[in-house]
Amino acid sequence: MEKRYIVSIDQSTQGTKAMLFDEQGKCIANEVVAHRQIIDRRGYIEHDGMEIAKNVHLAVRAILEKSGVDRSRIVAMGLANQRESVIIWDRVTGRPVYNSIVWQCNRAKDICDRLADVADYIQSTTGLRLSPFFSGPKIAWVLENVPGVRQKAEQGRLCCGTMDSWVIYNLTKGSSHKTDYSNASRMMLMNIRTGTWDDGVCSLLGIPKSMLPEICDSDASFGFTDMDGLFEKPIPIRCAIGDSHASLFGQGCYEKGMCMTGYGTGSCVMMNLGDTPIISKHGVLTSIAWKIDGHVRYIFDGVINYSGAVITWICKDLGLVSSPQETCSLAEQANKEDRTYLVPAFSGIGAPHWKNESNAMFYGMSRLTGKAELVKACLESIAYQVSDVVSAMSLDAQVAIPFMKAAGGPVKNRYLMQFQSDILNCPVHVPDHEEMTCFGVAMIVGQALGLYDDRTREALDIYHEYQPTMSSEGRNRCIEGWNRALRCVLEN
């Protein structure tokens, strides 16, 4: 029997990645195509939707050329995407009416402030805290601020969605306007219990439901694509899912209580809640992990705005290091007694503290604090933020996590992973698979087609384990210092 292959796409904040997986779930080719980060003086963060649509094609074409496989043996594709980033387009022309507004962008703060009196209603309905971080307020901002858009929306002429919807719409030449439950649950427009767009919340934000995509299972058929002739016959798109959710699936976190952190531009901490949602009282969010084979799994979800982006900042903006790889050795050389902290609130602070107007700050520097100590503080800031989210989840779920699964580019940094284990006081498992998002997508597609089963993932479940080595006294001292720094930011 001839081999069969799956194309997996991860449309992320920094670029679009395509990977090709074989019947054993092994990646045989990959490609990343970066896109522009459009940031103006107000701190508004955007992406060019047309550029991203083009880059999906470039990335897929590249992996096919690299692998040299017979294209007729590619049986399906699936995709994951940066969550919350949202785009609105004209269903007549197929072109965006405005750039994609990126998840980090805080521009819809005033819209959220107007709705402060109904914040509890919004969270109890959607599982999400009222915040400009989510897609709904971003859509409302475009409707209110871009000339002519409100009129077109009321005429039923506009579509909107997270980046999965936009990519699928383009791949299917406009025949499919769909999203999955994981992405829909991050828009702050969906009723977390019914899995439908909520009339009340949409009305509060002034968003016509006609703009919104059809909500489908994560392993549904999202349409067919020949990628503008790249394939002789159209292939099915058999997965759409939020990027961190795909990673959670790829890590095998199928059972209640299992926990994972996806380290990317920001970090996303997730805890599987099983088949029953819990509304948090400690600042984390309730979302849908996925709906696969008709079964819904809920999660606690805590998003950290700046993690990998902190490493990018110290490389490209501060110039402390010339590459991310240098940060590990520099942090290891730093004075262990230095008590400098970075609170990276460059666009406010997300879970579990939620203060949009906060500003970033270095805290606790001495005359002896140098480049190595600043780099050390930057890496440690990522781990402290993850620890804050995990503590909040544990309080709500009344469980202590036995270990943390980790995924994403920053997990290659051994200083960060060891410090994360120390601060959490539990093992951290770093998989040999570097790209768990694309792997998770491939697993979902492969299982939907009968190409993979649980044994496929289990055979590839190889990881390095970091064990905590820090004393309780040292851990408590570190956390107390972080909390002092955090209070200075939150109270100012």
PDB file of C-alpha atoms in Angstrom, residues 46-260:
ATOM      1  CA  GLU A  46      -1.998  44.303  13.489  1.00  0.00           C
ATOM      2  CA  HIS A  47      -1.333  41.735  10.757  1.00  0.00           C
ATOM      3  CA  ASP A  48      -2.011  41.918   7.024  1.00  0.00           C
ATOM      4  CA  GLY A  49      -4.664  39.273   6.295  1.00  0.00           C
ATOM      5  CA  MET A  50      -3.806  39.065   2.601  1.00  0.00           C
ATOM      6  CA  GLU A  51      -0.143  38.507   3.433  1.00  0.00           C
ATOM      7  CA  ILE A  52      -1.072  35.651   5.771  1.00  0.00           C
ATOM      8  CA  ALA A  53      -3.360  34.027   3.184  1.00  0.00           C
ATOM      9  CA  LYS A  54      -0.487  34.141   0.682  1.00  0.00           C
ATOM     10  CA  ASN A  55       2.000  32.758   3.206  1.00  0.00           C
ATOM     11  CA  VAL A  56      -0.141  29.671   3.845  1.00  0.00           C
ATOM     12  CA  HIS A  57       0.309  28.751   0.176  1.00  0.00           C
ATOM     13  CA  LEU A  58       4.035  29.528   0.253  1.00  0.00           C
ATOM     14  CA  ALA A  59       4.614  27.352   3.323  1.00  0.00           C
ATOM     15  CA  VAL A  60       2.668  24.366   1.963  1.00  0.00           C
ATOM     16  CA  ARG A  61       4.337  24.592  -1.439  1.00  0.00           C
ATOM     17  CA  ALA A  62       7.741  24.634   0.263  1.00  0.00           C
ATOM     18  CA  ILE A  63       7.173  21.439   2.272  1.00  0.00           C
ATOM     19  CA  LEU A  64       5.920  19.611  -0.813  1.00  0.00           C
ATOM     20  CA  GLU A  65       9.016  20.638  -2.744  1.00  0.00           C
ATOM     21  CA  LYS A  66      11.355  19.774   0.132  1.00  0.00           C
ATOM     22  CA  SER A  67       9.830  16.325   0.702  1.00  0.00           C
ATOM     23  CA  GLY A  68       9.398  15.362  -2.928  1.00  0.00           C
ATOM     24  CA  VAL A  69       6.382  13.212  -2.046  1.00  0.00           C
ATOM     25  CA  ASP A  70       3.759  12.309  -4.595  1.00  0.00           C
ATOM     26  CA  ARG A  71       1.119  15.000  -4.032  1.00  0.00           C
ATOM     27  CA  SER A  72      -1.656  12.541  -4.811  1.00  0.00           C
ATOM     28  CA  ARG A  73      -0.697  10.699  -1.586  1.00  0.00           C
ATOM     29  CA  ILE A  74      -1.606  13.695   0.576  1.00  0.00           C
ATOM     30  CA  VAL A  75      -4.998  12.763   1.951  1.00  0.00           C
ATOM     31  CA  ALA A  76      -6.000  15.761   4.089  1.00  0.00           C
ATOM     32  CA  MET A  77      -4.921  18.879   5.901  1.00  0.00           C
ATOM     33  CA  GLY A  78      -5.741  20.642   9.143  1.00  0.00           C
ATOM     34  CA  LEU A  79      -4.815  23.861  10.846  1.00  0.00           C
ATOM     35  CA  ALA A  80      -4.256  25.528  14.169  1.00  0.00           C
ATOM     36  CA  ASN A  81      -4.176  29.263  14.656  1.00  0.00           C
ATOM     37  CA  GLN A  82      -3.281  32.145  16.912  1.00  0.00           C
ATOM     38  CA  ARG A  83      -6.356  32.579  19.069  1.00  0.00           C
ATOM     39  CA  GLU A  84      -8.370  35.773  19.617  1.00  0.00           C
ATOM     40  CA  SER A  85      -6.689  37.624  16.717  1.00  0.00           C
ATOM     41  CA  VAL A  86      -9.603  38.573  14.511  1.00  0.00           C
ATOM     42  CA  ILE A  87     -10.278  39.842  11.007  1.00  0.00           C
ATOM     43  CA  ILE A  88     -13.351  41.199   9.208  1.00  0.00           C
ATOM     44  CA  TRP A  89     -13.784  40.845   5.460  1.00  0.00           C
ATOM     45  CA  ASP A  90     -16.273  41.633   2.735  1.00  0.00           C
ATOM     46  CA  ARG A  91     -18.064  38.498   1.550  1.00  0.00           C
ATOM     47  CA  VAL A  92     -18.590  40.125  -1.885  1.00  0.00           C
ATOM     48  CA  THR A  93     -14.977  41.073  -2.619  1.00  0.00           C
ATOM     49  CA  GLY A  94     -13.341  38.515  -0.328  1.00  0.00           C
ATOM     50  CA  ARG A  95     -10.959  41.203   0.937  1.00  0.00           C
ATOM     51  CA  PRO A  96     -10.465  42.451   4.512  1.00  0.00           C
ATOM     52  CA  VAL A  97     -12.063  45.749   5.463  1.00  0.00           C
ATOM     53  CA  TYR A  98      -9.243  46.266   7.970  1.00  0.00           C
ATOM     54  CA  ASN A  99      -6.079  44.509   9.093  1.00  0.00           C
ATOM     55  CA  SER A 100      -6.301  41.613  11.519  1.00  0.00           C
ATOM     56  CA  ILE A 101      -6.207  42.926  15.097  1.00  0.00           C
ATOM     57  CA  VAL A 102      -3.734  40.780  17.021  1.00  0.00           C
ATOM     58  CA  TRP A 103      -4.624  39.152  20.323  1.00  0.00           C
ATOM     59  CA  GLN A 104      -2.047  41.240  22.214  1.00  0.00           C
ATOM     60  CA  CYS A 105      -3.633  44.517  21.103  1.00  0.00           C
ATOM     61  CA  ASN A 106      -5.324  46.504  23.855  1.00  0.00           C
ATOM     62  CA  ARG A 107      -7.150  49.060  21.677  1.00  0.00           C
ATOM     63  CA  ALA A 108     -10.672  47.987  22.709  1.00  0.00           C
ATOM     64  CA  LYS A 109     -10.114  48.909  26.369  1.00  0.00           C
ATOM     65  CA  ASP A 110     -12.618  51.792  26.283  1.00  0.00           C
ATOM     66  CA  ILE A 111     -15.311  49.506  24.864  1.00  0.00           C
ATOM     67  CA  CYS A 112     -14.754  47.095  27.743  1.00  0.00           C
ATOM     68  CA  ASP A 113     -14.799  49.937  30.270  1.00  0.00           C
ATOM     69  CA  ARG A 114     -18.278  50.918  29.019  1.00  0.00           C
ATOM     70  CA  LEU A 115     -19.481  47.385  29.744  1.00  0.00           C
ATOM     71  CA  ALA A 116     -18.027  47.135  33.255  1.00  0.00           C
ATOM     72  CA  ASP A 117     -21.501  46.907  34.831  1.00  0.00           C
ATOM     73  CA  VAL A 118     -22.229  43.679  32.925  1.00  0.00           C
ATOM     74  CA  ALA A 119     -18.805  42.080  33.365  1.00  0.00           C
ATOM     75  CA  ASP A 120     -20.139  39.347  35.660  1.00  0.00           C
ATOM     76  CA  TYR A 121     -22.899  38.501  33.187  1.00  0.00           C
ATOM     77  CA  ILE A 122     -20.378  38.233  30.356  1.00  0.00           C
ATOM     78  CA  GLN A 123     -18.080  35.933  32.334  1.00  0.00           C
ATOM     79  CA  SER A 124     -20.885  33.696  33.592  1.00  0.00           C
ATOM     80  CA  THR A 125     -22.172  33.392  30.002  1.00  0.00           C
ATOM     81  CA  THR A 126     -18.953  33.048  28.013  1.00  0.00           C
ATOM     82  CA  GLY A 127     -16.526  31.786  30.657  1.00  0.00           C
ATOM     83  CA  LEU A 128     -14.259  34.712  29.779  1.00  0.00           C
ATOM     84  CA  ARG A 129     -13.409  37.820  31.705  1.00  0.00           C
ATOM     85  CA  LEU A 130     -14.442  41.089  30.060  1.00  0.00           C
ATOM     86  CA  SER A 131     -11.222  42.157  28.360  1.00  0.00           C
ATOM     87  CA  PRO A 132      -9.981  43.825  25.151  1.00  0.00           C
ATOM     88  CA  PHE A 133      -7.782  40.752  24.761  1.00  0.00           C
ATOM     89  CA  PHE A 134     -10.681  38.791  23.225  1.00  0.00           C
ATOM     90  CA  SER A 135     -12.085  38.903  19.717  1.00  0.00           C
ATOM     91  CA  GLY A 136     -15.525  40.351  20.480  1.00  0.00           C
ATOM     92  CA  PRO A 137     -14.352  43.779  21.704  1.00  0.00           C
ATOM     93  CA  LYS A 138     -11.872  43.949  18.801  1.00  0.00           C
ATOM     94  CA  ILE A 139     -14.695  43.356  16.301  1.00  0.00           C
ATOM     95  CA  ALA A 140     -16.751  46.040  18.055  1.00  0.00           C
ATOM     96  CA  TRP A 141     -13.803  48.452  17.757  1.00  0.00           C
ATOM     97  CA  VAL A 142     -13.656  47.995  13.974  1.00  0.00           C
ATOM     98  CA  LEU A 143     -17.417  48.439  13.681  1.00  0.00           C
ATOM     99  CA  GLU A 144     -17.211  51.683  15.654  1.00  0.00           C
ATOM    100  CA  ASN A 145     -14.026  53.167  14.212  1.00  0.00           C
ATOM    101  CA  VAL A 146     -13.592  52.168  10.576  1.00  0.00           C
ATOM    102  CA  PRO A 147     -15.809  54.249   8.248  1.00  0.00           C
ATOM    103  CA  GLY A 148     -18.482  52.326   6.362  1.00  0.00           C
ATOM    104  CA  VAL A 149     -17.989  49.042   8.177  1.00  0.00           C
ATOM    105  CA  ARG A 150     -21.035  49.281  10.450  1.00  0.00           C
ATOM    106  CA  GLN A 151     -23.316  49.897   7.479  1.00  0.00           C
ATOM    107  CA  LYS A 152     -21.932  46.917   5.564  1.00  0.00           C
ATOM    108  CA  ALA A 153     -22.292  44.717   8.651  1.00  0.00           C
ATOM    109  CA  GLU A 154     -25.956  45.649   9.060  1.00  0.00           C
ATOM    110  CA  GLN A 155     -26.495  44.851   5.372  1.00  0.00           C
ATOM    111  CA  GLY A 156     -25.186  41.318   6.014  1.00  0.00           C
ATOM    112  CA  ARG A 157     -22.243  41.886   3.720  1.00  0.00           C
ATOM    113  CA  LEU A 158     -19.413  41.161   6.166  1.00  0.00           C
ATOM    114  CA  CYS A 159     -17.821  38.012   7.574  1.00  0.00           C
ATOM    115  CA  CYS A 160     -15.547  37.880  10.587  1.00  0.00           C
ATOM    116  CA  GLY A 161     -13.633  35.280  12.506  1.00  0.00           C
ATOM    117  CA  THR A 162     -10.388  34.244  14.076  1.00  0.00           C
ATOM    118  CA  MET A 163      -7.546  33.352  11.741  1.00  0.00           C
ATOM    119  CA  ASP A 164      -8.750  29.781  11.203  1.00  0.00           C
ATOM    120  CA  SER A 165     -11.944  31.143   9.642  1.00  0.00           C
ATOM    121  CA  TRP A 166      -9.993  33.512   7.394  1.00  0.00           C
ATOM    122  CA  VAL A 167      -7.550  30.824   6.227  1.00  0.00           C
ATOM    123  CA  ILE A 168     -10.329  28.294   5.590  1.00  0.00           C
ATOM    124  CA  TYR A 169     -12.378  30.894   3.704  1.00  0.00           C
ATOM    125  CA  ASN A 170      -9.414  31.535   1.409  1.00  0.00           C
ATOM    126  CA  LEU A 171      -8.439  27.876   1.011  1.00  0.00           C
ATOM    127  CA  THR A 172     -12.009  26.999  -0.016  1.00  0.00           C
ATOM    128  CA  LYS A 173     -12.343  30.024  -2.343  1.00  0.00           C
ATOM    129  CA  GLY A 174     -15.051  31.529  -0.175  1.00  0.00           C
ATOM    130  CA  SER A 175     -17.282  28.475   0.092  1.00  0.00           C
ATOM    131  CA  SER A 176     -16.703  27.849   3.806  1.00  0.00           C
ATOM    132  CA  HIS A 177     -17.114  30.318   6.674  1.00  0.00           C
ATOM    133  CA  LYS A 178     -16.530  28.135   9.717  1.00  0.00           C
ATOM    134  CA  THR A 179     -14.692  27.890  13.015  1.00  0.00           C
ATOM    135  CA  ASP A 180     -14.403  25.252  15.716  1.00  0.00           C
ATOM    136  CA  TYR A 181     -15.551  25.214  19.339  1.00  0.00           C
ATOM    137  CA  SER A 182     -12.100  25.966  20.759  1.00  0.00           C
ATOM    138  CA  ASN A 183     -11.717  29.167  18.739  1.00  0.00           C
ATOM    139  CA  ALA A 184     -15.350  30.193  19.191  1.00  0.00           C
ATOM    140  CA  SER A 185     -14.943  29.861  22.952  1.00  0.00           C
ATOM    141  CA  ARG A 186     -12.153  32.493  22.831  1.00  0.00           C
ATOM    142  CA  MET A 187     -14.155  35.207  21.074  1.00  0.00           C
ATOM    143  CA  MET A 188     -16.162  36.302  24.152  1.00  0.00           C
ATOM    144  CA  LEU A 189     -19.322  35.838  22.089  1.00  0.00           C
ATOM    145  CA  MET A 190     -20.202  32.166  22.613  1.00  0.00           C
ATOM    146  CA  ASN A 191     -22.320  30.728  25.415  1.00  0.00           C
ATOM    147  CA  ILE A 192     -19.930  28.317  27.123  1.00  0.00           C
ATOM    148  CA  ARG A 193     -22.723  25.913  28.088  1.00  0.00           C
ATOM    149  CA  THR A 194     -24.812  25.814  24.909  1.00  0.00           C
ATOM    150  CA  GLY A 195     -21.947  26.170  22.418  1.00  0.00           C
ATOM    151  CA  THR A 196     -23.867  28.769  20.388  1.00  0.00           C
ATOM    152  CA  TRP A 197     -23.355  32.460  19.688  1.00  0.00           C
ATOM    153  CA  ASP A 198     -25.040  34.315  22.531  1.00  0.00           C
ATOM    154  CA  ASP A 199     -27.698  36.863  21.551  1.00  0.00           C
ATOM    155  CA  GLY A 200     -27.241  38.925  24.705  1.00  0.00           C
ATOM    156  CA  VAL A 201     -23.466  39.303  24.511  1.00  0.00           C
ATOM    157  CA  CYS A 202     -23.515  39.974  20.751  1.00  0.00           C
ATOM    158  CA  SER A 203     -26.124  42.674  21.347  1.00  0.00           C
ATOM    159  CA  LEU A 204     -24.077  44.320  24.117  1.00  0.00           C
ATOM    160  CA  LEU A 205     -21.119  44.595  21.745  1.00  0.00           C
ATOM    161  CA  GLY A 206     -23.254  45.615  18.772  1.00  0.00           C
ATOM    162  CA  ILE A 207     -22.122  42.689  16.635  1.00  0.00           C
ATOM    163  CA  PRO A 208     -24.623  41.276  14.100  1.00  0.00           C
ATOM    164  CA  LYS A 209     -24.655  37.470  14.341  1.00  0.00           C
ATOM    165  CA  SER A 210     -24.764  37.326  10.533  1.00  0.00           C
ATOM    166  CA  MET A 211     -21.050  38.187  10.580  1.00  0.00           C
ATOM    167  CA  LEU A 212     -20.076  35.172  12.670  1.00  0.00           C
ATOM    168  CA  PRO A 213     -18.886  31.791  11.365  1.00  0.00           C
ATOM    169  CA  GLU A 214     -20.627  28.448  11.764  1.00  0.00           C
ATOM    170  CA  ILE A 215     -19.325  26.623  14.846  1.00  0.00           C
ATOM    171  CA  CYS A 216     -18.186  23.050  14.098  1.00  0.00           C
ATOM    172  CA  ASP A 217     -16.509  20.154  15.884  1.00  0.00           C
ATOM    173  CA  SER A 218     -12.724  20.405  15.869  1.00  0.00           C
ATOM    174  CA  ASP A 219     -12.498  17.309  13.643  1.00  0.00           C
ATOM    175  CA  ALA A 220     -15.363  18.290  11.303  1.00  0.00           C
ATOM    176  CA  SER A 221     -15.084  18.677   7.557  1.00  0.00           C
ATOM    177  CA  PHE A 222     -14.304  22.358   7.028  1.00  0.00           C
ATOM    178  CA  GLY A 223     -14.371  22.151   3.244  1.00  0.00           C
ATOM    179  CA  PHE A 224     -12.040  21.128   0.434  1.00  0.00           C
ATOM    180  CA  THR A 225      -9.069  22.847  -1.163  1.00  0.00           C
ATOM    181  CA  ASP A 226      -6.776  22.341  -4.127  1.00  0.00           C
ATOM    182  CA  MET A 227      -4.663  25.287  -2.966  1.00  0.00           C
ATOM    183  CA  ASP A 228      -4.973  27.051  -6.313  1.00  0.00           C
ATOM    184  CA  GLY A 229      -3.928  23.989  -8.288  1.00  0.00           C
ATOM    185  CA  LEU A 230      -1.210  22.756  -5.953  1.00  0.00           C
ATOM    186  CA  PHE A 231      -3.191  19.516  -5.679  1.00  0.00           C
ATOM    187  CA  GLU A 232      -4.713  17.873  -8.720  1.00  0.00           C
ATOM    188  CA  LYS A 233      -7.798  16.915  -6.718  1.00  0.00           C
ATOM    189  CA  PRO A 234      -9.162  18.899  -3.744  1.00  0.00           C
ATOM    190  CA  ILE A 235      -8.295  17.460  -0.325  1.00  0.00           C
ATOM    191  CA  PRO A 236     -10.450  17.791   2.815  1.00  0.00           C
ATOM    192  CA  ILE A 237      -9.677  20.197   5.639  1.00  0.00           C
ATOM    193  CA  ARG A 238     -10.358  17.946   8.649  1.00  0.00           C
ATOM    194  CA  CYS A 239      -9.276  20.034  11.621  1.00  0.00           C
ATOM    195  CA  ALA A 240      -9.453  23.596  12.897  1.00  0.00           C
ATOM    196  CA  ILE A 241      -8.391  24.301  16.464  1.00  0.00           C
ATOM    197  CA  GLY A 242      -6.719  26.972  18.566  1.00  0.00           C
ATOM    198  CA  ASP A 243      -2.948  26.585  18.684  1.00  0.00           C
ATOM    199  CA  SER A 244      -2.616  25.908  22.411  1.00  0.00           C
ATOM    200  CA  HIS A 245      -5.544  23.479  22.287  1.00  0.00           C
ATOM    201  CA  ALA A 246      -3.794  21.547  19.518  1.00  0.00           C
ATOM    202  CA  SER A 247      -0.668  21.370  21.651  1.00  0.00           C
ATOM    203  CA  LEU A 248      -2.705  20.143  24.640  1.00  0.00           C
ATOM    204  CA  PHE A 249      -4.111  17.372  22.440  1.00  0.00           C
ATOM    205  CA  GLY A 250      -0.704  16.515  21.006  1.00  0.00           C
ATOM    206  CA  GLN A 251       0.722  16.207  24.520  1.00  0.00           C
ATOM    207  CA  GLY A 252      -1.938  13.634  25.371  1.00  0.00           C
ATOM    208  CA  CYS A 253      -3.630  15.774  28.057  1.00  0.00           C
ATOM    209  CA  TYR A 254      -6.971  14.049  27.542  1.00  0.00           C
ATOM    210  CA  GLU A 255      -7.945  13.520  31.185  1.00  0.00           C
ATOM    211  CA  LYS A 256      -9.238  15.823  33.901  1.00  0.00           C
ATOM    212  CA  GLY A 257      -6.464  17.514  35.894  1.00  0.00           C
ATOM    213  CA  MET A 258      -3.769  17.230  33.229  1.00  0.00           C
ATOM    214  CA  CYS A 259      -1.951  20.520  32.674  1.00  0.00           C
ATOM    215  CA  MET A 260       0.178  22.052  29.919  1.00  0.00           C
TER     216      MET A 260
END
